[in-house]
Short mmCIF file of C-alpha atoms in Angstrom, two decimals:
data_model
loop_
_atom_site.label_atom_id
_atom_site.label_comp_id
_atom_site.label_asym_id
_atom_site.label_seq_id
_atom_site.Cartn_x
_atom_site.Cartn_y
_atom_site.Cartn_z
CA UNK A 264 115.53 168.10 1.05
CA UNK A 265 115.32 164.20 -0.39
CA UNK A 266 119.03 164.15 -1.46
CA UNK A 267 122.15 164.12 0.59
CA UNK A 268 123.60 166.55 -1.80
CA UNK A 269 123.27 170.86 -1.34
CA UNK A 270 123.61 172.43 -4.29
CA UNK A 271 124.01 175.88 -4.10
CA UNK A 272 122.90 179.24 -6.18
CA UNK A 273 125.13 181.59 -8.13
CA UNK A 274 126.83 184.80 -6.82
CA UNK A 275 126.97 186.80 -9.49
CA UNK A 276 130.61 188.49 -10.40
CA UNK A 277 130.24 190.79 -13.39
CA UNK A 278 133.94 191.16 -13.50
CA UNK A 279 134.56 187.51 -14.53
CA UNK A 280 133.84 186.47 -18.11
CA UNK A 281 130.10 185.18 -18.41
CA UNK A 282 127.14 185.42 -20.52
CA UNK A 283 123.31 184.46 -20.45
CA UNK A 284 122.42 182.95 -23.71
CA UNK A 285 119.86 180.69 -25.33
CA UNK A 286 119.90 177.44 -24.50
CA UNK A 287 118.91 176.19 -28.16
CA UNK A 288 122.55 177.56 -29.17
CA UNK A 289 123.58 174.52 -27.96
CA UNK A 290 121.35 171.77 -29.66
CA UNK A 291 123.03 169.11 -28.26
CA UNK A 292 122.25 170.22 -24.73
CA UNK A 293 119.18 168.91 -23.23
CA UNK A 294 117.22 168.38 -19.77
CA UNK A 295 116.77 165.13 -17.63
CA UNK A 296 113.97 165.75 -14.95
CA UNK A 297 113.55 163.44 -12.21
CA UNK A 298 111.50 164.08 -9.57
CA UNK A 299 114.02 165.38 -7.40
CA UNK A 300 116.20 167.25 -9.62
CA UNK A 301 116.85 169.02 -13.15
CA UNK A 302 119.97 167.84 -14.61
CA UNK A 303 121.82 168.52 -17.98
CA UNK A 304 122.72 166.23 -20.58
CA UNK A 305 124.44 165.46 -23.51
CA UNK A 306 122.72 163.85 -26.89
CA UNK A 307 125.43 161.49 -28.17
CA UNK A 308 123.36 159.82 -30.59
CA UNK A 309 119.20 160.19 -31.80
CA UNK A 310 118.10 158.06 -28.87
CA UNK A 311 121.11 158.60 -26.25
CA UNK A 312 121.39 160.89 -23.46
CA UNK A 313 124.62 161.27 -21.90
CA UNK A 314 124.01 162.48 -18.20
CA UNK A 315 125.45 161.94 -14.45
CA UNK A 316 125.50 159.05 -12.19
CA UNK A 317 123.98 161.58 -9.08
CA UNK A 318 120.77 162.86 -11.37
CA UNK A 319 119.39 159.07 -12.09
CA UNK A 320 120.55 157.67 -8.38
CA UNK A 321 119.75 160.19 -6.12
CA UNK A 322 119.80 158.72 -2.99
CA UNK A 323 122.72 157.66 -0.71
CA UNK A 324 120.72 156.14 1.86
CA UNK A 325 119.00 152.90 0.35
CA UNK A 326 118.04 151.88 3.56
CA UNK A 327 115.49 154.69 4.42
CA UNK A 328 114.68 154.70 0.83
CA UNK A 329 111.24 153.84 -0.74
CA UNK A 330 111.68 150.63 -2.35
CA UNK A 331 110.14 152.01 -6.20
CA UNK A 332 112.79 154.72 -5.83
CA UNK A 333 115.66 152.59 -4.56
CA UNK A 334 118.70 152.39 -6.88
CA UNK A 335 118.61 153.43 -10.59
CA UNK A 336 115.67 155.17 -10.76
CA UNK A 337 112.77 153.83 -12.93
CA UNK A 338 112.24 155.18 -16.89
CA UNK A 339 108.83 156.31 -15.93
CA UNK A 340 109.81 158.36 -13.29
CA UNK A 341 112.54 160.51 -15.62
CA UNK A 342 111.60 162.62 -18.88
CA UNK A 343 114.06 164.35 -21.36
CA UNK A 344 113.30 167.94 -22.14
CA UNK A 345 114.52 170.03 -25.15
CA UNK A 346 114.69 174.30 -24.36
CA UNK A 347 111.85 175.32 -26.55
CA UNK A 348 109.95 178.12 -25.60
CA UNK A 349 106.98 176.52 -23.42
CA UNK A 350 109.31 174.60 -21.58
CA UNK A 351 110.12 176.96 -18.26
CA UNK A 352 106.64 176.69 -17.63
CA UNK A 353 105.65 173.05 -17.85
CA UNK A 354 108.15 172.11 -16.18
CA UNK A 355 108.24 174.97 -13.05
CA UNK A 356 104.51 173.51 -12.79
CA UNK A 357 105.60 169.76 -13.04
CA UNK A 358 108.82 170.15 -10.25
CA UNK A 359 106.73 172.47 -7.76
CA UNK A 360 103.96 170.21 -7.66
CA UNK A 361 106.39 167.98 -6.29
CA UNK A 362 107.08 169.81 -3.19
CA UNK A 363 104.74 168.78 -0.89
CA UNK A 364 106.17 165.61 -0.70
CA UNK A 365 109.51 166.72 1.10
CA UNK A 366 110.76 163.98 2.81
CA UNK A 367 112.51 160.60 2.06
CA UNK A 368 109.84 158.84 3.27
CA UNK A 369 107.60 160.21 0.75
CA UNK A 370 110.05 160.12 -2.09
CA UNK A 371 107.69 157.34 -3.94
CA UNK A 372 104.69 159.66 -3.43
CA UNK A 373 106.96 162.42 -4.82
CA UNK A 374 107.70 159.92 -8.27
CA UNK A 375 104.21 158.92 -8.85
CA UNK A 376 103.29 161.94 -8.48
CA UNK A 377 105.60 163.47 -11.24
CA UNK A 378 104.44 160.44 -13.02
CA UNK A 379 101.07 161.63 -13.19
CA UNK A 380 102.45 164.73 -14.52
CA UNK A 381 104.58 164.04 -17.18
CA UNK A 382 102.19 161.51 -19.11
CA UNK A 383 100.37 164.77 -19.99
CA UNK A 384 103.63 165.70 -22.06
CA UNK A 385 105.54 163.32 -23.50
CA UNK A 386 105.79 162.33 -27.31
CA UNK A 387 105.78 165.90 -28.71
CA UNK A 388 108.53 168.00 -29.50
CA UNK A 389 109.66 169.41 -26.02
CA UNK A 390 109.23 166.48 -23.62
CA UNK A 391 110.40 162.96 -24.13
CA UNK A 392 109.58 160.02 -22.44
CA UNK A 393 112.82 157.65 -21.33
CA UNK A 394 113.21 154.26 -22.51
CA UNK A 395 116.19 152.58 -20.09
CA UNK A 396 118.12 154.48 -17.67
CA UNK A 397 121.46 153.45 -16.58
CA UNK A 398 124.37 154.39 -14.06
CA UNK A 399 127.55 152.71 -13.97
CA UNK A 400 127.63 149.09 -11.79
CA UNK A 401 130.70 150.66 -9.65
CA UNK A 402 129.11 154.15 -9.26
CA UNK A 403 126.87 153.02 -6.37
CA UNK A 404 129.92 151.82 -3.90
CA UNK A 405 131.76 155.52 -4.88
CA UNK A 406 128.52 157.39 -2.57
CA UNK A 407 129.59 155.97 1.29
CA UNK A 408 132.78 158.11 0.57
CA UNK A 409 133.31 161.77 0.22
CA UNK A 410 136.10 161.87 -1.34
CA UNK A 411 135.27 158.90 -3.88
CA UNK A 412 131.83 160.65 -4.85
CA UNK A 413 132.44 161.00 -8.30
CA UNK A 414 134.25 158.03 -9.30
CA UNK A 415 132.28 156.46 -11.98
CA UNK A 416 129.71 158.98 -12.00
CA UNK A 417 128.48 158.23 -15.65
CA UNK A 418 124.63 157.54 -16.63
CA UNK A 419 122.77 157.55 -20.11
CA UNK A 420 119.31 157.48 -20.70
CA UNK A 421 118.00 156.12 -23.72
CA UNK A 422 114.63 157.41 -25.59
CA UNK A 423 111.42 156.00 -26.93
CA UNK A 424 111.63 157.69 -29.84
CA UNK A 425 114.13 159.72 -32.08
CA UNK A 426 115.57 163.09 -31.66
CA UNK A 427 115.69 163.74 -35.27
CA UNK A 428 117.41 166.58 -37.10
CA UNK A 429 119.23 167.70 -33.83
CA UNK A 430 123.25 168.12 -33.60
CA UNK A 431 125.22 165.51 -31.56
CA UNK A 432 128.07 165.93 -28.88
CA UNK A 433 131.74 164.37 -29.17
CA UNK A 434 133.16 163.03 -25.87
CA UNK A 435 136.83 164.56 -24.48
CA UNK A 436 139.32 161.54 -24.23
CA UNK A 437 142.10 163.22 -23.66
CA UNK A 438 143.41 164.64 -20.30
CA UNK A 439 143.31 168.39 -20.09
CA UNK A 440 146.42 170.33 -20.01
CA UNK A 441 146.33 173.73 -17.34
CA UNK A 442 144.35 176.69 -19.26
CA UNK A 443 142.81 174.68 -22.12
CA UNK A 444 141.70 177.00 -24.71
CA UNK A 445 138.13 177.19 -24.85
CA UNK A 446 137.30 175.67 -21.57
CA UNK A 447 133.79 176.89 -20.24
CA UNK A 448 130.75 175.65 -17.60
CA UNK A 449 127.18 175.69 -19.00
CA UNK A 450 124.75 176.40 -16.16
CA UNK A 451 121.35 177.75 -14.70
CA UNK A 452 121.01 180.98 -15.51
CA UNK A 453 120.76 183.50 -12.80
CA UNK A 454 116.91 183.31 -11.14
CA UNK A 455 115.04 186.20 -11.69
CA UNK A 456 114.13 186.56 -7.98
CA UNK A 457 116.20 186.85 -4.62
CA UNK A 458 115.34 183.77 -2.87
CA UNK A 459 117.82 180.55 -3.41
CA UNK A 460 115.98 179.54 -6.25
CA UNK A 461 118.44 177.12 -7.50
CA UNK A 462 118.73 174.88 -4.56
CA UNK A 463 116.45 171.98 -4.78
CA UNK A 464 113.94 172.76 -1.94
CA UNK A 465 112.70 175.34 -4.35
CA UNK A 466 113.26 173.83 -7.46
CA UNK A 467 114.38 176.40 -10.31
CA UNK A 468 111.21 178.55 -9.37
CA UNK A 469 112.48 181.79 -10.94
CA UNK A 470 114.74 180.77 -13.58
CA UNK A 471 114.04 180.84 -17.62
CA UNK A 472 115.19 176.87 -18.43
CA UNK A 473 115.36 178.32 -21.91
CA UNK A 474 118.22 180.39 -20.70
CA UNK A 475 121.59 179.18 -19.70
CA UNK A 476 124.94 180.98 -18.58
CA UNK A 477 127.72 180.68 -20.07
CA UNK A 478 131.00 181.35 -18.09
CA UNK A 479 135.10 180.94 -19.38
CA UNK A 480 136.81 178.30 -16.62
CA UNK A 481 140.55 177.62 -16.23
CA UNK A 482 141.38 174.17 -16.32
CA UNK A 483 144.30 172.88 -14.12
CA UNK A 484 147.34 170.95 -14.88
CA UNK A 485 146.60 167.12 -14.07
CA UNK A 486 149.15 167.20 -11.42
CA UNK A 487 148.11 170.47 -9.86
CA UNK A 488 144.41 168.97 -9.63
CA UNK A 489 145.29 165.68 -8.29
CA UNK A 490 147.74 167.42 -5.33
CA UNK A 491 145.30 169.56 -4.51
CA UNK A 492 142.16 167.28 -4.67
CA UNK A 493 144.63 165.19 -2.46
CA UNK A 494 145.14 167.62 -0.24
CA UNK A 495 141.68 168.44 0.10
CA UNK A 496 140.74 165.08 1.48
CA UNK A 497 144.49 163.83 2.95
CA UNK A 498 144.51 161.31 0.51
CA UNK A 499 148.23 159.66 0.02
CA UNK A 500 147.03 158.31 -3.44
CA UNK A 501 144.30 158.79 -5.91
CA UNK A 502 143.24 155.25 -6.28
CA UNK A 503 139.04 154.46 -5.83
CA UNK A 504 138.50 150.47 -5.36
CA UNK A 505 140.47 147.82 -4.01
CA UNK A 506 140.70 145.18 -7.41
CA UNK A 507 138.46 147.58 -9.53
CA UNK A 508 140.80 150.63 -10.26
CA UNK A 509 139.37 153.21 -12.74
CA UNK A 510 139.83 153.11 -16.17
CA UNK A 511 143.80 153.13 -17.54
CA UNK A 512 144.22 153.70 -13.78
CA UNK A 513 143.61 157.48 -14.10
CA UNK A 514 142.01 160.35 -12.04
CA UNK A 515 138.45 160.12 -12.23
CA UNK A 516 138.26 164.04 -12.23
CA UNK A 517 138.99 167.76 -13.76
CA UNK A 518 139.85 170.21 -11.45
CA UNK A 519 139.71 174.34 -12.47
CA UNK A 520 140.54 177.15 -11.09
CA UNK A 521 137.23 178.71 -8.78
CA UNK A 522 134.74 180.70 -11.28
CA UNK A 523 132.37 183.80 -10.78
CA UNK A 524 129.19 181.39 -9.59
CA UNK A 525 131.60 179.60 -6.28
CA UNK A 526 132.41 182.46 -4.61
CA UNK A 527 132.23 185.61 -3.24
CA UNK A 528 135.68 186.11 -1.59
CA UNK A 529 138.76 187.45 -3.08
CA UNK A 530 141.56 184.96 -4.60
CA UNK A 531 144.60 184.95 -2.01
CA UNK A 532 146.97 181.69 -3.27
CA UNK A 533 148.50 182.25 0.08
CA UNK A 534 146.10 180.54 1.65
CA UNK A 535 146.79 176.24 1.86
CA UNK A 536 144.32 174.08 0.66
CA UNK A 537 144.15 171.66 3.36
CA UNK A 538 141.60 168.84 4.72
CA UNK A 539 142.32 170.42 8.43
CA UNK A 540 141.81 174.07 8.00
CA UNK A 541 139.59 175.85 10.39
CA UNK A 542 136.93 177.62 8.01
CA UNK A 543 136.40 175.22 4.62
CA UNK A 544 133.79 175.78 2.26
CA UNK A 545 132.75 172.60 0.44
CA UNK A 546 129.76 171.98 -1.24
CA UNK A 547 128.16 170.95 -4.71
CA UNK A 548 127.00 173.21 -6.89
CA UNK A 549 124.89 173.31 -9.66
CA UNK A 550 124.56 170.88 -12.77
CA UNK A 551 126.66 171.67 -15.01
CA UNK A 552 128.06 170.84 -18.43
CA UNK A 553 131.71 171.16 -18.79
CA UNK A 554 132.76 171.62 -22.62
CA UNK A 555 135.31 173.10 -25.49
CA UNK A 556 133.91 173.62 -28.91
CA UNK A 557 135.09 171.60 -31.99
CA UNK A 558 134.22 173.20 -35.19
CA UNK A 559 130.86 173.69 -34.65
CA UNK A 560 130.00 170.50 -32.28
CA UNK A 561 130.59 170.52 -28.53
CA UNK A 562 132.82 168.55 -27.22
CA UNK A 563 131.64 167.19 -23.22
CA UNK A 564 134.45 167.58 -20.89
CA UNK A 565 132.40 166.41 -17.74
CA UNK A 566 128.86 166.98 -16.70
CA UNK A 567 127.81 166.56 -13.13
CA UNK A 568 127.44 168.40 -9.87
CA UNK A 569 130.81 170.32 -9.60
CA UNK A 570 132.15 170.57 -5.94
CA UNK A 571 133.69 173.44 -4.36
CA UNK A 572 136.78 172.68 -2.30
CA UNK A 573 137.48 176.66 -0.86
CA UNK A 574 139.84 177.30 2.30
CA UNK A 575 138.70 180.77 3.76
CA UNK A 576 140.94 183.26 5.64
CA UNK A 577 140.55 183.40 9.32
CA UNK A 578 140.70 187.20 9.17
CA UNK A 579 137.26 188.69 10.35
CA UNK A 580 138.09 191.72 8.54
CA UNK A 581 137.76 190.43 5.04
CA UNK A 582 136.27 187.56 2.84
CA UNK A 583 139.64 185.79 1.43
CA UNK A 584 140.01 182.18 -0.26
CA UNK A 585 141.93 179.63 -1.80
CA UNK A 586 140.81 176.60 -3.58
CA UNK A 587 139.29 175.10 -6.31
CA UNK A 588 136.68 172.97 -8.45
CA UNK A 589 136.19 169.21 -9.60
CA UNK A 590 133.77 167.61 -11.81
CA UNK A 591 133.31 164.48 -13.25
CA UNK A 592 135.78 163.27 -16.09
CA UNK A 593 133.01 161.91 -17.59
CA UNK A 594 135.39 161.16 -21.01
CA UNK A 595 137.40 158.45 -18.85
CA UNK A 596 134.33 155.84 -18.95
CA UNK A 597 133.99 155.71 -23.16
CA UNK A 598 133.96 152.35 -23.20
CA UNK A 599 131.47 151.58 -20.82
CA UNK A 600 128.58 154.19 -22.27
CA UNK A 601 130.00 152.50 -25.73
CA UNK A 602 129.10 149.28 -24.40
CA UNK A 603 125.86 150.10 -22.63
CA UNK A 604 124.79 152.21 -25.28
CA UNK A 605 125.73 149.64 -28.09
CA UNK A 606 128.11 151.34 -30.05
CA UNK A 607 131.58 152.90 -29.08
CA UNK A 608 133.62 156.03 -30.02
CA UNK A 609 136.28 157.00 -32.75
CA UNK A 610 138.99 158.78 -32.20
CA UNK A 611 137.61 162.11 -32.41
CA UNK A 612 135.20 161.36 -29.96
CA UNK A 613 131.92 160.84 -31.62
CA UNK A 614 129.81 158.08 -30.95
CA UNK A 615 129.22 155.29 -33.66
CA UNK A 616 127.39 152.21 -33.98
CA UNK A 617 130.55 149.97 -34.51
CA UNK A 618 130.64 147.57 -31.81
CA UNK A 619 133.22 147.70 -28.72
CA UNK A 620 136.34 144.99 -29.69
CA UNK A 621 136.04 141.96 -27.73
CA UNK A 622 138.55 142.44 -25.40
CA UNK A 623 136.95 145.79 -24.01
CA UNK A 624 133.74 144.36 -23.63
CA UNK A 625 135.15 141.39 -22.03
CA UNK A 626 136.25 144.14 -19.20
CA UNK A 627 132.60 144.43 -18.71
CA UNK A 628 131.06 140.95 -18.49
CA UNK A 629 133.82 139.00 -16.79
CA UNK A 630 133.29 137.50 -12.73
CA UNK A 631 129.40 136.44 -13.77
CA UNK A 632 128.20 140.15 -13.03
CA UNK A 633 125.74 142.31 -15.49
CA UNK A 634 128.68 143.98 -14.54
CA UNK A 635 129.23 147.66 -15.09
CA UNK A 636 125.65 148.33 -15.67
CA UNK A 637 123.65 149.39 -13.26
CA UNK A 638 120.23 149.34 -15.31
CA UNK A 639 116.46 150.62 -14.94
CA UNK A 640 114.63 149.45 -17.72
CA UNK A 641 110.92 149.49 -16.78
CA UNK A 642 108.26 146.90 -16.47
CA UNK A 643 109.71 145.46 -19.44
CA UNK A 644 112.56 143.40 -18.67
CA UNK A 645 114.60 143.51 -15.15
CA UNK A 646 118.11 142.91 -14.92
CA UNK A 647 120.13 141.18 -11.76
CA UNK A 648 123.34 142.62 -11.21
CA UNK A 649 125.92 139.75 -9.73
CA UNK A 650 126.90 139.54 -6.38
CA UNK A 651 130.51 140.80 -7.39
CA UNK A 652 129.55 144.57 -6.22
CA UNK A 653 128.19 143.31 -2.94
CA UNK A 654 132.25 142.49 -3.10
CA UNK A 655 133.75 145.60 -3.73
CA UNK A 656 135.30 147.35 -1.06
CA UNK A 657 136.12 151.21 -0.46
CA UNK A 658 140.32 151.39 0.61
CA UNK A 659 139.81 155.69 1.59
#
């Protein structure tokens, strides 16, 4: 396995309130493939992909990593995908020709290889070659700290070319409040065969990419999901970097309630959550795409690799939990895909071309840094960031 990350398949509940369903219900829903993982992602606007930090800088280690795949990785090693009906296919054929390579060592051999592959199907109407890819400058520092994984964990691709005549996704900016109405996770859909198809070693083998499940998720209060993500990790604050504090000095994640695809034990709130406890269960799961609908537009809550924080009984005799799940709050870092996608959001959310005021984009280009961009933007031009994130320094 190349990434530092497991990622886990679904246990199916049928009690809990889910659905397979097309993925072209959701138009504004598309694929990023790398060659290391299959990742969802929001179109914002006709050339912008809204996506996670994690899919487009997969590996922790840079030290034992190959230097082409080192950082950011490269536009020509990443392809959008929309769900049309060829597309399960091309790209089961494209990831599992991958596999050979299975080691970190060979993660360049891995790219070039899915390289080779894609140039066969880019530039029609599935497959879409990527233009600039881009995580955010701070993100990197965030992945020597489990607890701090998902600070800043915000990346956009752009395109080569237009997605025309295809809806577009408002952002969330505000914080959720416990239960919001509406609240659901978009993910793989259940694999048609009983191996661990989702996990990365084999690569979605099994599973219809034109499919998606659908599944309701309780959102928790701000205050119950920073205790208990404190908790979790015997944190005494919520804070990320010393001098480079997240946005409006907020929580840089969501928490809900645990949903049909975390677990298979029984809810018992008796149970503490607690970084100490004898039998924890904590692991990332599956891409996702948080969301709540508005009108008929989506509206991105977070989209990442969700993590499951689960404290299990000690009983032998039965399979009892308590915990619950965070994912990225991806709505917190607005101005920075504004800035690095050259536009910025209204109020409702939606991106627009209207330029980021001055003083928010001074936020991104003060100390002499290409600051809060961490950019990949192909033989074409290469970008330096400053030596201010060599700086930064992790405080838990």
């Amino acid at each position: 396995m190349l990434t530092n990350h497991r990622v886990v398949a679904a246990v199916e509940d049928s009690s809990s309130s889910s659905s397979v369903v097309d993925l072209s219900d959701y138009p504004s829903v598309l694929y990023v493939a790398t060659p290391y993982s299959l990742c969802f992602g929001a179109l914002i606007n006709e050339k912008t992909v809204l996506t996670d930090a994690r899919c487009l800088y997969p590996f922790q280690d840079q030290d034992k990593t190959p230097s082409e795949v080192k950082g950011v990785l490269d536009p020509k090693y990443l392809m959008v995908a929309a769900p049309t009906t060829n597309i399960s296919a091309t790209m089961h054929s494209i990831l599992l020709s991958t596999q050979v390579y299975s080691n970190i060592s060979q993660a360049g051999y891995r790219a070039s290889t899915f390289m080779g592959l894609v140039a066969n199907y880019v530039d029609n109407s599935t497959f879409y070659a990527v233009n600039t890819s881009s995580v955010h400058a701070y993100y990197p520092q965030s992945q020597y700290v489990d607890s701090a994984e998902q600070n800043f964990d915000v990346g956009i691709v752009t395109l080569l070319r237009s997605i025309d005549k295809t809806e577009t996704a408002l952002l969330q900016l505000d914080d959720l409040e416990a239960n919001t109405a509406g609240l659901s996770a978009l993910t793989f859909s259940p694999a048609d065969t009983t191996t661990n198809a989702a996990t990365q070693q084999k690569l979605y083998q099994g599973i219809d990419l034109t499919k998606v499940k659908i599944t309701d998720v309780s959102s928790l209060s701000r205050s119950s999901c920073d205790k208990n993500y404190m908790d979790a990790f015997d944190l005494k604050n919520m804070k990320s970097f010393d001098g480079h504090s997240l946005p409006k000095n907020s929580s840089p994640i969501y928490c809900s309630s645990m949903y049909d695809n975390t677990t298979e034990c029984s809810l018992d709130t008796s149970i503490g959550i607690s970084s100490s406890a004898s039998d924890i269960n904590s692991v990332d799961l599956n891409s996702t795409l948080f969301f709540v609908t508005s009108g008929s537009k989506l509206r991105i809550v977070g989209v990442g690799l969700p993590h499951l924080f689960e404290v299990r009984s000690d009983s032998s005799d039965s399979c009892e939990s308590n915990g619950f799940v965070y994912f990225p709050r991806t709505g917190l870092y607005t101005d920075w895909i504004g800035w690095a996608s050259s536009g910025s959001f209204d109020s409702d959310g939606a991106w627009s071309s209207k330029p980021l005021p001055s003083g928010n984009v001074a936020d991104f280009i003060k100390d002499g840094a290409a600051s809060m961009l961490s950019p990949s933007i192909g033989s074409a031009a290469a970008v330096v960031l400053g030596s201010v994130l060599a700086s930064l320094s992790i405080i838990f």
